[in-house]
Short mmCIF file of N, CA and C in Angstrom, two decimals:
data_model
loop_
_atom_site.label_atom_id
_atom_site.label_comp_id
_atom_site.label_asym_id
_atom_site.label_seq_id
_atom_site.Cartn_x
_atom_site.Cartn_y
_atom_site.Cartn_z
N LEU A 344 0.85 -1.17 0.00
CA LEU A 344 0.00 0.00 0.00
C LEU A 344 0.90 1.24 0.00
N ARG A 345 0.64 2.17 -0.93
CA ARG A 345 1.37 3.43 -0.99
C ARG A 345 0.36 4.57 -0.92
N LEU A 346 0.67 5.54 -0.12
CA LEU A 346 -0.15 6.74 -0.02
C LEU A 346 0.67 7.92 -0.51
N ARG A 347 0.00 8.84 -1.16
CA ARG A 347 0.70 10.02 -1.63
C ARG A 347 -0.25 11.22 -1.52
N GLY A 348 0.33 12.38 -1.48
CA GLY A 348 -0.47 13.60 -1.39
C GLY A 348 0.40 14.80 -1.66
N GLY A 349 -0.25 15.89 -1.92
CA GLY A 349 0.52 17.09 -2.17
C GLY A 349 -0.36 18.33 -2.17
N TYR A 350 0.28 19.43 -1.94
CA TYR A 350 -0.37 20.73 -2.01
C TYR A 350 0.54 21.64 -2.80
N SER A 351 -0.04 22.42 -3.69
CA SER A 351 0.79 23.39 -4.41
C SER A 351 0.01 24.67 -4.63
N ARG A 352 0.75 25.73 -4.78
CA ARG A 352 0.18 27.03 -5.10
C ARG A 352 0.88 27.49 -6.36
N ALA A 353 0.09 27.78 -7.37
CA ALA A 353 0.64 28.20 -8.66
C ALA A 353 0.15 29.60 -8.99
N ILE A 354 1.01 30.36 -9.63
CA ILE A 354 0.66 31.72 -10.05
C ILE A 354 1.00 31.86 -11.52
N ARG A 355 0.04 32.38 -12.29
CA ARG A 355 0.29 32.65 -13.72
C ARG A 355 0.02 34.12 -13.99
N ALA A 356 1.06 34.81 -14.34
CA ALA A 356 0.93 36.23 -14.68
C ALA A 356 0.32 36.34 -16.08
N PRO A 357 -0.43 37.41 -16.34
CA PRO A 357 -0.96 37.60 -17.69
C PRO A 357 0.18 37.74 -18.70
N SER A 358 0.00 37.16 -19.87
CA SER A 358 1.02 37.27 -20.91
C SER A 358 1.00 38.68 -21.50
N LEU A 359 2.02 38.99 -22.27
CA LEU A 359 2.07 40.30 -22.93
C LEU A 359 0.87 40.49 -23.86
N ALA A 360 0.47 39.41 -24.54
CA ALA A 360 -0.70 39.49 -25.41
C ALA A 360 -1.97 39.73 -24.60
N ASP A 361 -2.10 39.05 -23.44
CA ASP A 361 -3.27 39.27 -22.57
C ASP A 361 -3.38 40.74 -22.17
N LEU A 362 -2.25 41.35 -21.91
CA LEU A 362 -2.24 42.73 -21.44
C LEU A 362 -2.34 43.76 -22.56
N TYR A 363 -1.59 43.55 -23.65
CA TYR A 363 -1.39 44.64 -24.60
C TYR A 363 -1.85 44.39 -26.03
N VAL A 364 -2.45 43.25 -26.33
CA VAL A 364 -2.91 43.04 -27.71
C VAL A 364 -3.95 44.11 -28.03
N GLY A 365 -3.90 44.62 -29.24
CA GLY A 365 -4.81 45.70 -29.63
C GLY A 365 -6.25 45.25 -29.73
N ASN A 366 -7.14 46.21 -29.60
CA ASN A 366 -8.57 45.92 -29.70
C ASN A 366 -8.95 45.72 -31.16
N SER A 367 -9.86 44.80 -31.38
CA SER A 367 -10.39 44.58 -32.72
C SER A 367 -11.91 44.46 -32.60
N VAL A 368 -12.59 44.82 -33.66
CA VAL A 368 -14.04 44.76 -33.69
C VAL A 368 -14.46 43.90 -34.87
N ALA A 369 -15.35 42.94 -34.63
CA ALA A 369 -15.88 42.09 -35.68
C ALA A 369 -17.38 41.92 -35.47
N ASN A 370 -18.13 41.88 -36.57
CA ASN A 370 -19.56 41.65 -36.47
C ASN A 370 -19.83 40.19 -36.18
N THR A 371 -20.61 39.95 -35.14
CA THR A 371 -20.89 38.60 -34.68
C THR A 371 -22.38 38.45 -34.40
N ALA A 372 -22.91 37.28 -34.69
CA ALA A 372 -24.33 37.02 -34.42
C ALA A 372 -24.54 36.77 -32.94
N ILE A 373 -25.68 37.23 -32.43
CA ILE A 373 -26.08 36.94 -31.06
C ILE A 373 -27.10 35.81 -31.13
N ASN A 374 -26.83 34.71 -30.46
CA ASN A 374 -27.79 33.61 -30.44
C ASN A 374 -29.10 34.07 -29.81
N GLY A 375 -30.19 33.86 -30.51
CA GLY A 375 -31.49 34.25 -29.99
C GLY A 375 -31.85 35.69 -30.29
N GLY A 376 -30.96 36.44 -30.95
CA GLY A 376 -31.25 37.82 -31.29
C GLY A 376 -31.10 38.77 -30.12
N ASP A 377 -31.49 40.02 -30.36
CA ASP A 377 -31.39 41.08 -29.35
C ASP A 377 -32.51 40.92 -28.33
N PRO A 378 -32.17 40.84 -27.04
CA PRO A 378 -33.21 40.68 -26.01
C PRO A 378 -34.21 41.83 -25.96
N CYS A 379 -33.86 42.98 -26.49
CA CYS A 379 -34.76 44.14 -26.45
C CYS A 379 -35.67 44.21 -27.66
N SER A 380 -35.55 43.29 -28.62
CA SER A 380 -36.47 43.32 -29.75
C SER A 380 -37.85 42.89 -29.26
N PHE A 381 -38.89 43.39 -29.92
CA PHE A 381 -40.25 43.18 -29.45
C PHE A 381 -40.65 41.71 -29.38
N ASP A 382 -40.05 40.86 -30.21
CA ASP A 382 -40.43 39.46 -30.23
C ASP A 382 -39.43 38.56 -29.48
N SER A 383 -38.56 39.16 -28.70
CA SER A 383 -37.54 38.39 -27.97
C SER A 383 -38.16 37.53 -26.87
N GLY A 384 -37.61 36.36 -26.68
CA GLY A 384 -38.04 35.48 -25.59
C GLY A 384 -37.78 36.08 -24.23
N TYR A 385 -36.79 36.96 -24.13
CA TYR A 385 -36.49 37.63 -22.86
C TYR A 385 -37.65 38.55 -22.46
N ARG A 386 -38.27 39.21 -23.44
CA ARG A 386 -39.35 40.16 -23.15
C ARG A 386 -40.70 39.49 -23.01
N THR A 387 -40.81 38.27 -23.50
CA THR A 387 -42.09 37.56 -23.40
C THR A 387 -42.06 36.49 -22.32
N GLY A 388 -40.91 36.29 -21.68
CA GLY A 388 -40.76 35.25 -20.65
C GLY A 388 -41.27 35.71 -19.30
N ALA A 389 -40.91 34.94 -18.28
CA ALA A 389 -41.38 35.18 -16.91
C ALA A 389 -40.96 36.55 -16.38
N ASN A 390 -39.79 37.04 -16.77
CA ASN A 390 -39.31 38.35 -16.31
C ASN A 390 -39.45 39.41 -17.39
N GLY A 391 -40.41 39.24 -18.28
CA GLY A 391 -40.59 40.12 -19.43
C GLY A 391 -40.72 41.58 -19.07
N ALA A 392 -41.51 41.92 -18.05
CA ALA A 392 -41.71 43.32 -17.66
C ALA A 392 -40.40 43.93 -17.16
N LYS A 393 -39.62 43.15 -16.41
CA LYS A 393 -38.34 43.66 -15.89
C LYS A 393 -37.35 43.88 -17.03
N VAL A 394 -37.33 42.95 -17.99
CA VAL A 394 -36.44 43.09 -19.14
C VAL A 394 -36.85 44.31 -19.97
N GLN A 395 -38.14 44.50 -20.16
CA GLN A 395 -38.61 45.65 -20.94
C GLN A 395 -38.22 46.95 -20.24
N SER A 396 -38.31 47.00 -18.92
CA SER A 396 -37.88 48.20 -18.17
C SER A 396 -36.39 48.44 -18.33
N LEU A 397 -35.60 47.35 -18.26
CA LEU A 397 -34.15 47.47 -18.44
C LEU A 397 -33.83 47.98 -19.84
N CYS A 398 -34.52 47.47 -20.84
CA CYS A 398 -34.31 47.92 -22.22
C CYS A 398 -34.65 49.40 -22.36
N ALA A 399 -35.75 49.82 -21.75
CA ALA A 399 -36.16 51.23 -21.82
C ALA A 399 -35.14 52.12 -21.11
N ALA A 400 -34.55 51.63 -20.01
CA ALA A 400 -33.55 52.41 -19.29
C ALA A 400 -32.26 52.55 -20.11
N GLN A 401 -31.95 51.55 -20.93
CA GLN A 401 -30.74 51.61 -21.74
C GLN A 401 -30.90 52.53 -22.94
N SER A 402 -32.10 52.60 -23.50
CA SER A 402 -32.33 53.41 -24.70
C SER A 402 -33.82 53.51 -24.97
N THR A 403 -34.25 54.67 -25.45
CA THR A 403 -35.68 54.83 -25.75
C THR A 403 -36.12 53.86 -26.82
N GLY A 404 -35.31 53.69 -27.85
CA GLY A 404 -35.66 52.77 -28.93
C GLY A 404 -35.69 51.33 -28.48
N ALA A 405 -34.80 50.97 -27.54
CA ALA A 405 -34.76 49.59 -27.08
C ALA A 405 -35.98 49.24 -26.24
N GLY A 406 -36.65 50.24 -25.66
CA GLY A 406 -37.83 49.98 -24.86
C GLY A 406 -39.11 50.00 -25.65
N SER A 407 -39.04 50.39 -26.92
CA SER A 407 -40.26 50.49 -27.71
C SER A 407 -40.74 49.13 -28.15
N ALA A 408 -42.03 49.01 -28.38
CA ALA A 408 -42.63 47.73 -28.76
C ALA A 408 -42.35 47.37 -30.21
N THR A 409 -41.89 48.32 -31.04
CA THR A 409 -41.70 48.04 -32.45
C THR A 409 -40.24 47.76 -32.83
N PHE A 410 -39.34 47.86 -31.88
CA PHE A 410 -37.92 47.65 -32.17
C PHE A 410 -37.66 46.18 -32.52
N SER A 411 -36.91 45.96 -33.57
CA SER A 411 -36.53 44.60 -33.95
C SER A 411 -35.01 44.54 -34.02
N GLY A 412 -34.43 43.60 -33.32
CA GLY A 412 -32.98 43.52 -33.20
C GLY A 412 -32.29 43.05 -34.47
N SER A 413 -31.03 43.44 -34.60
CA SER A 413 -30.20 43.04 -35.73
C SER A 413 -29.59 41.67 -35.45
N PRO A 414 -29.47 40.81 -36.47
CA PRO A 414 -28.91 39.48 -36.23
C PRO A 414 -27.41 39.49 -35.90
N THR A 415 -26.69 40.54 -36.30
CA THR A 415 -25.26 40.63 -35.96
C THR A 415 -24.97 41.98 -35.30
N VAL A 416 -24.00 41.96 -34.40
CA VAL A 416 -23.61 43.19 -33.70
C VAL A 416 -22.09 43.29 -33.70
N PRO A 417 -21.54 44.51 -33.63
CA PRO A 417 -20.10 44.65 -33.51
C PRO A 417 -19.64 44.25 -32.11
N VAL A 418 -18.66 43.36 -32.06
CA VAL A 418 -18.12 42.88 -30.79
C VAL A 418 -16.65 43.26 -30.73
N GLN A 419 -16.27 43.97 -29.66
CA GLN A 419 -14.88 44.39 -29.47
C GLN A 419 -14.19 43.43 -28.52
N SER A 420 -13.00 42.99 -28.90
CA SER A 420 -12.20 42.15 -28.02
C SER A 420 -10.76 42.63 -28.08
N GLY A 421 -9.98 42.25 -27.08
CA GLY A 421 -8.59 42.67 -27.04
C GLY A 421 -8.00 42.51 -25.66
N GLY A 422 -6.82 43.05 -25.47
CA GLY A 422 -6.12 42.94 -24.20
C GLY A 422 -6.70 43.84 -23.13
N ASN A 423 -6.21 43.64 -21.90
CA ASN A 423 -6.69 44.42 -20.76
C ASN A 423 -5.49 44.70 -19.85
N ARG A 424 -5.08 45.94 -19.75
CA ARG A 424 -3.93 46.32 -18.94
C ARG A 424 -4.19 46.19 -17.44
N LEU A 425 -5.44 46.00 -17.04
CA LEU A 425 -5.80 45.89 -15.62
C LEU A 425 -5.80 44.46 -15.10
N LEU A 426 -5.43 43.49 -15.94
CA LEU A 426 -5.44 42.08 -15.51
C LEU A 426 -4.46 41.83 -14.36
N GLN A 427 -4.89 40.98 -13.43
CA GLN A 427 -4.06 40.56 -12.30
C GLN A 427 -3.65 39.11 -12.51
N PRO A 428 -2.60 38.62 -11.84
CA PRO A 428 -2.20 37.21 -11.99
C PRO A 428 -3.28 36.25 -11.48
N GLU A 429 -3.33 35.07 -12.11
CA GLU A 429 -4.18 33.98 -11.63
C GLU A 429 -3.46 33.29 -10.48
N VAL A 430 -4.21 32.81 -9.50
CA VAL A 430 -3.62 32.06 -8.39
C VAL A 430 -4.41 30.76 -8.22
N ALA A 431 -3.69 29.63 -8.20
CA ALA A 431 -4.35 28.33 -8.05
C ALA A 431 -3.82 27.62 -6.81
N ASN A 432 -4.75 27.04 -6.06
CA ASN A 432 -4.41 26.17 -4.93
C ASN A 432 -4.85 24.77 -5.30
N THR A 433 -3.92 23.82 -5.24
CA THR A 433 -4.18 22.46 -5.69
C THR A 433 -3.87 21.46 -4.59
N TRP A 434 -4.84 20.59 -4.30
CA TRP A 434 -4.64 19.48 -3.35
C TRP A 434 -4.76 18.18 -4.13
N THR A 435 -3.86 17.24 -3.87
CA THR A 435 -3.96 15.91 -4.46
C THR A 435 -3.75 14.87 -3.38
N LEU A 436 -4.54 13.83 -3.44
CA LEU A 436 -4.40 12.68 -2.55
C LEU A 436 -4.52 11.42 -3.39
N GLY A 437 -3.78 10.41 -3.03
CA GLY A 437 -3.86 9.17 -3.80
C GLY A 437 -3.40 7.98 -2.99
N ALA A 438 -3.84 6.82 -3.46
CA ALA A 438 -3.42 5.56 -2.85
C ALA A 438 -3.23 4.53 -3.95
N VAL A 439 -2.21 3.71 -3.80
CA VAL A 439 -1.95 2.61 -4.74
C VAL A 439 -1.88 1.32 -3.94
N LEU A 440 -2.68 0.36 -4.32
CA LEU A 440 -2.70 -0.94 -3.66
C LEU A 440 -2.19 -1.97 -4.66
N THR A 441 -1.18 -2.76 -4.25
CA THR A 441 -0.64 -3.83 -5.08
C THR A 441 -0.83 -5.15 -4.32
N PRO A 442 -1.99 -5.81 -4.52
CA PRO A 442 -2.26 -7.03 -3.77
C PRO A 442 -1.35 -8.19 -4.19
N PHE A 443 -0.96 -8.21 -5.46
CA PHE A 443 0.01 -9.20 -5.93
C PHE A 443 0.70 -8.65 -7.16
N ARG A 444 1.82 -9.27 -7.50
CA ARG A 444 2.65 -8.80 -8.60
C ARG A 444 1.85 -8.71 -9.90
N GLY A 445 1.95 -7.55 -10.59
CA GLY A 445 1.26 -7.37 -11.86
C GLY A 445 -0.08 -6.68 -11.75
N LEU A 446 -0.59 -6.45 -10.55
CA LEU A 446 -1.87 -5.77 -10.39
C LEU A 446 -1.68 -4.56 -9.49
N ASN A 447 -1.95 -3.40 -10.02
CA ASN A 447 -1.91 -2.15 -9.26
C ASN A 447 -3.29 -1.51 -9.32
N ILE A 448 -3.82 -1.16 -8.17
CA ILE A 448 -5.10 -0.46 -8.08
C ILE A 448 -4.82 0.93 -7.53
N SER A 449 -5.26 1.94 -8.28
CA SER A 449 -4.94 3.31 -7.90
C SER A 449 -6.23 4.13 -7.75
N VAL A 450 -6.26 4.95 -6.73
CA VAL A 450 -7.37 5.88 -6.50
C VAL A 450 -6.76 7.26 -6.25
N ASP A 451 -7.27 8.26 -6.98
CA ASP A 451 -6.73 9.61 -6.85
C ASP A 451 -7.85 10.62 -6.67
N TYR A 452 -7.54 11.69 -5.93
CA TYR A 452 -8.46 12.79 -5.69
C TYR A 452 -7.72 14.08 -5.98
N TYR A 453 -8.37 14.98 -6.74
CA TYR A 453 -7.80 16.28 -7.06
C TYR A 453 -8.79 17.37 -6.68
N HIS A 454 -8.30 18.43 -6.10
CA HIS A 454 -9.12 19.61 -5.82
C HIS A 454 -8.32 20.82 -6.26
N ILE A 455 -8.82 21.49 -7.31
CA ILE A 455 -8.12 22.63 -7.88
C ILE A 455 -9.06 23.83 -7.86
N LYS A 456 -8.61 24.92 -7.27
CA LYS A 456 -9.39 26.15 -7.25
C LYS A 456 -8.51 27.27 -7.79
N ILE A 457 -9.02 27.95 -8.82
CA ILE A 457 -8.27 29.04 -9.45
C ILE A 457 -8.99 30.35 -9.14
N ALA A 458 -8.28 31.28 -8.53
CA ALA A 458 -8.83 32.61 -8.24
C ALA A 458 -8.27 33.60 -9.25
N GLY A 459 -9.12 34.44 -9.79
CA GLY A 459 -8.68 35.45 -10.74
C GLY A 459 -8.31 34.89 -12.10
N ALA A 460 -8.96 33.81 -12.51
CA ALA A 460 -8.65 33.19 -13.80
C ALA A 460 -8.84 34.19 -14.94
N ILE A 461 -7.91 34.22 -15.86
CA ILE A 461 -7.96 35.14 -16.99
C ILE A 461 -8.74 34.48 -18.11
N SER A 462 -9.80 35.13 -18.55
CA SER A 462 -10.61 34.59 -19.63
C SER A 462 -11.48 35.70 -20.21
N SER A 463 -12.29 35.35 -21.18
CA SER A 463 -13.23 36.31 -21.75
C SER A 463 -14.61 35.66 -21.80
N LEU A 464 -15.63 36.47 -21.91
CA LEU A 464 -16.99 35.98 -22.03
C LEU A 464 -17.42 36.00 -23.49
N SER A 465 -18.23 35.05 -23.88
CA SER A 465 -18.80 35.08 -25.22
C SER A 465 -19.87 36.17 -25.26
N ASN A 466 -20.19 36.64 -26.46
CA ASN A 466 -21.21 37.67 -26.58
C ASN A 466 -22.56 37.15 -26.08
N GLY A 467 -22.84 35.87 -26.29
CA GLY A 467 -24.09 35.28 -25.80
C GLY A 467 -24.16 35.26 -24.28
N ALA A 468 -23.03 35.00 -23.62
CA ALA A 468 -23.00 35.00 -22.15
C ALA A 468 -23.19 36.40 -21.60
N ILE A 469 -22.61 37.39 -22.24
CA ILE A 469 -22.77 38.78 -21.79
C ILE A 469 -24.24 39.19 -21.86
N VAL A 470 -24.88 38.89 -22.98
CA VAL A 470 -26.28 39.24 -23.17
C VAL A 470 -27.16 38.47 -22.18
N ALA A 471 -26.92 37.17 -22.05
CA ALA A 471 -27.74 36.35 -21.14
C ALA A 471 -27.58 36.82 -19.69
N ASP A 472 -26.37 37.22 -19.30
CA ASP A 472 -26.16 37.64 -17.91
C ASP A 472 -26.66 39.06 -17.65
N CYS A 473 -26.77 39.88 -18.67
CA CYS A 473 -27.33 41.22 -18.49
C CYS A 473 -28.85 41.14 -18.36
N TYR A 474 -29.49 40.37 -19.22
CA TYR A 474 -30.95 40.34 -19.28
C TYR A 474 -31.56 39.14 -18.58
N GLY A 475 -30.73 38.36 -17.90
CA GLY A 475 -31.24 37.18 -17.19
C GLY A 475 -31.19 37.34 -15.69
N ALA A 476 -32.04 36.62 -15.00
CA ALA A 476 -32.15 36.71 -13.54
C ALA A 476 -30.92 36.16 -12.83
N VAL A 477 -30.15 35.29 -13.48
CA VAL A 477 -28.98 34.71 -12.82
C VAL A 477 -27.83 35.71 -12.75
N GLY A 478 -27.49 36.35 -13.86
CA GLY A 478 -26.37 37.29 -13.88
C GLY A 478 -26.73 38.69 -13.42
N ASN A 479 -28.02 39.02 -13.44
CA ASN A 479 -28.47 40.36 -13.08
C ASN A 479 -29.81 40.25 -12.34
N PRO A 480 -29.80 39.74 -11.10
CA PRO A 480 -31.06 39.48 -10.39
C PRO A 480 -31.92 40.72 -10.16
N SER A 481 -31.32 41.90 -10.11
CA SER A 481 -32.11 43.12 -9.89
C SER A 481 -32.49 43.79 -11.22
N PHE A 482 -32.05 43.22 -12.35
CA PHE A 482 -32.31 43.78 -13.68
C PHE A 482 -31.91 45.26 -13.73
N SER A 483 -30.70 45.53 -13.27
CA SER A 483 -30.16 46.89 -13.19
C SER A 483 -29.29 47.19 -14.40
N GLY A 484 -29.43 48.38 -14.94
CA GLY A 484 -28.60 48.81 -16.05
C GLY A 484 -27.15 49.03 -15.66
N SER A 485 -26.87 49.17 -14.36
CA SER A 485 -25.50 49.38 -13.91
C SER A 485 -24.76 48.07 -13.65
N ASN A 486 -25.42 46.95 -13.92
CA ASN A 486 -24.79 45.64 -13.79
C ASN A 486 -23.56 45.57 -14.70
N SER A 487 -22.49 44.88 -14.25
CA SER A 487 -21.24 44.85 -15.01
C SER A 487 -21.41 44.23 -16.40
N PHE A 488 -22.33 43.28 -16.55
CA PHE A 488 -22.57 42.69 -17.87
C PHE A 488 -23.28 43.70 -18.78
N CYS A 489 -24.24 44.43 -18.23
CA CYS A 489 -24.98 45.44 -19.01
C CYS A 489 -24.06 46.59 -19.43
N GLN A 490 -23.05 46.87 -18.63
CA GLN A 490 -22.11 47.95 -18.96
C GLN A 490 -21.28 47.60 -20.20
N ARG A 491 -21.26 46.34 -20.59
CA ARG A 491 -20.52 45.91 -21.78
C ARG A 491 -21.34 46.07 -23.05
N ILE A 492 -22.59 46.53 -22.92
CA ILE A 492 -23.48 46.69 -24.07
C ILE A 492 -23.77 48.17 -24.27
N GLN A 493 -23.38 48.70 -25.43
CA GLN A 493 -23.66 50.11 -25.76
C GLN A 493 -24.75 50.15 -26.82
N ARG A 494 -25.80 50.92 -26.56
CA ARG A 494 -26.93 51.02 -27.49
C ARG A 494 -27.03 52.41 -28.09
N ASP A 495 -27.59 52.48 -29.29
CA ASP A 495 -27.91 53.76 -29.92
C ASP A 495 -29.07 54.37 -29.14
N PRO A 496 -28.93 55.61 -28.64
CA PRO A 496 -29.97 56.20 -27.81
C PRO A 496 -31.33 56.34 -28.50
N SER A 497 -31.34 56.55 -29.81
CA SER A 497 -32.62 56.75 -30.49
C SER A 497 -33.21 55.47 -31.08
N SER A 498 -32.40 54.65 -31.73
CA SER A 498 -32.94 53.44 -32.37
C SER A 498 -32.97 52.25 -31.43
N GLY A 499 -32.10 52.23 -30.43
CA GLY A 499 -32.05 51.11 -29.50
C GLY A 499 -31.19 49.95 -29.97
N SER A 500 -30.66 50.00 -31.19
CA SER A 500 -29.82 48.90 -31.68
C SER A 500 -28.48 48.90 -30.94
N ILE A 501 -27.88 47.73 -30.88
CA ILE A 501 -26.59 47.60 -30.19
C ILE A 501 -25.50 48.19 -31.08
N LEU A 502 -24.81 49.20 -30.54
CA LEU A 502 -23.70 49.83 -31.27
C LEU A 502 -22.41 49.04 -31.08
N LEU A 503 -22.19 48.53 -29.85
CA LEU A 503 -20.96 47.82 -29.54
C LEU A 503 -21.16 46.93 -28.33
N LEU A 504 -20.66 45.73 -28.42
CA LEU A 504 -20.66 44.80 -27.30
C LEU A 504 -19.19 44.53 -26.98
N THR A 505 -18.76 44.79 -25.75
CA THR A 505 -17.35 44.65 -25.38
C THR A 505 -17.12 43.32 -24.69
N SER A 506 -16.29 42.48 -25.31
CA SER A 506 -15.96 41.18 -24.73
C SER A 506 -14.65 41.30 -23.96
N GLY A 507 -13.54 41.09 -24.62
CA GLY A 507 -12.22 41.28 -24.01
C GLY A 507 -11.92 40.37 -22.84
N LEU A 508 -10.70 40.48 -22.34
CA LEU A 508 -10.21 39.65 -21.23
C LEU A 508 -10.46 40.32 -19.88
N PHE A 509 -10.68 39.52 -18.86
CA PHE A 509 -10.85 40.00 -17.49
C PHE A 509 -10.53 38.87 -16.54
N ASN A 510 -10.50 39.18 -15.24
CA ASN A 510 -10.26 38.17 -14.22
C ASN A 510 -11.60 37.66 -13.66
N TYR A 511 -11.84 36.37 -13.75
CA TYR A 511 -12.99 35.73 -13.11
C TYR A 511 -12.75 35.73 -11.60
N ASN A 512 -13.81 35.65 -10.80
CA ASN A 512 -13.63 35.51 -9.35
C ASN A 512 -12.94 34.21 -9.02
N SER A 513 -13.52 33.09 -9.46
CA SER A 513 -12.88 31.79 -9.22
C SER A 513 -13.46 30.73 -10.13
N ILE A 514 -12.67 29.69 -10.32
CA ILE A 514 -13.10 28.51 -11.10
C ILE A 514 -12.83 27.30 -10.25
#
């Protein structure tokens, strides 16, 4: 019988590309369309009135009943000079049992927690978390996901959706 275990702490600093790669904008489709369009499932679902209020707060056109969303929107992505290093704490435990020659039985356990993981959100996740009860339970326009969506004040169409890199709380 052999027992093994370990603990480690790892740190990964953001790469030069993570920090300084230039911003680029590309037109990308939003799955399910614009949540502020009159026929959106977000506006007709269980939280429809809250979503409609959020749309109206973001733009007069986005709150109107006749607005129809565009299938593609400009999405900006790029580096972020404010990124902090990722920190991971890892625990491993294991046991190996050799009851007779030629047979090894192994059991392993891993627990890995990463704080400040560097990643980006998809445009669909940004939209879902702004207009959904999970990412924005108060349906507030000041929510961090909603701040990534810029709308035309008169038409309500999405002018720019900002993706880019940031630090997650934990994984």
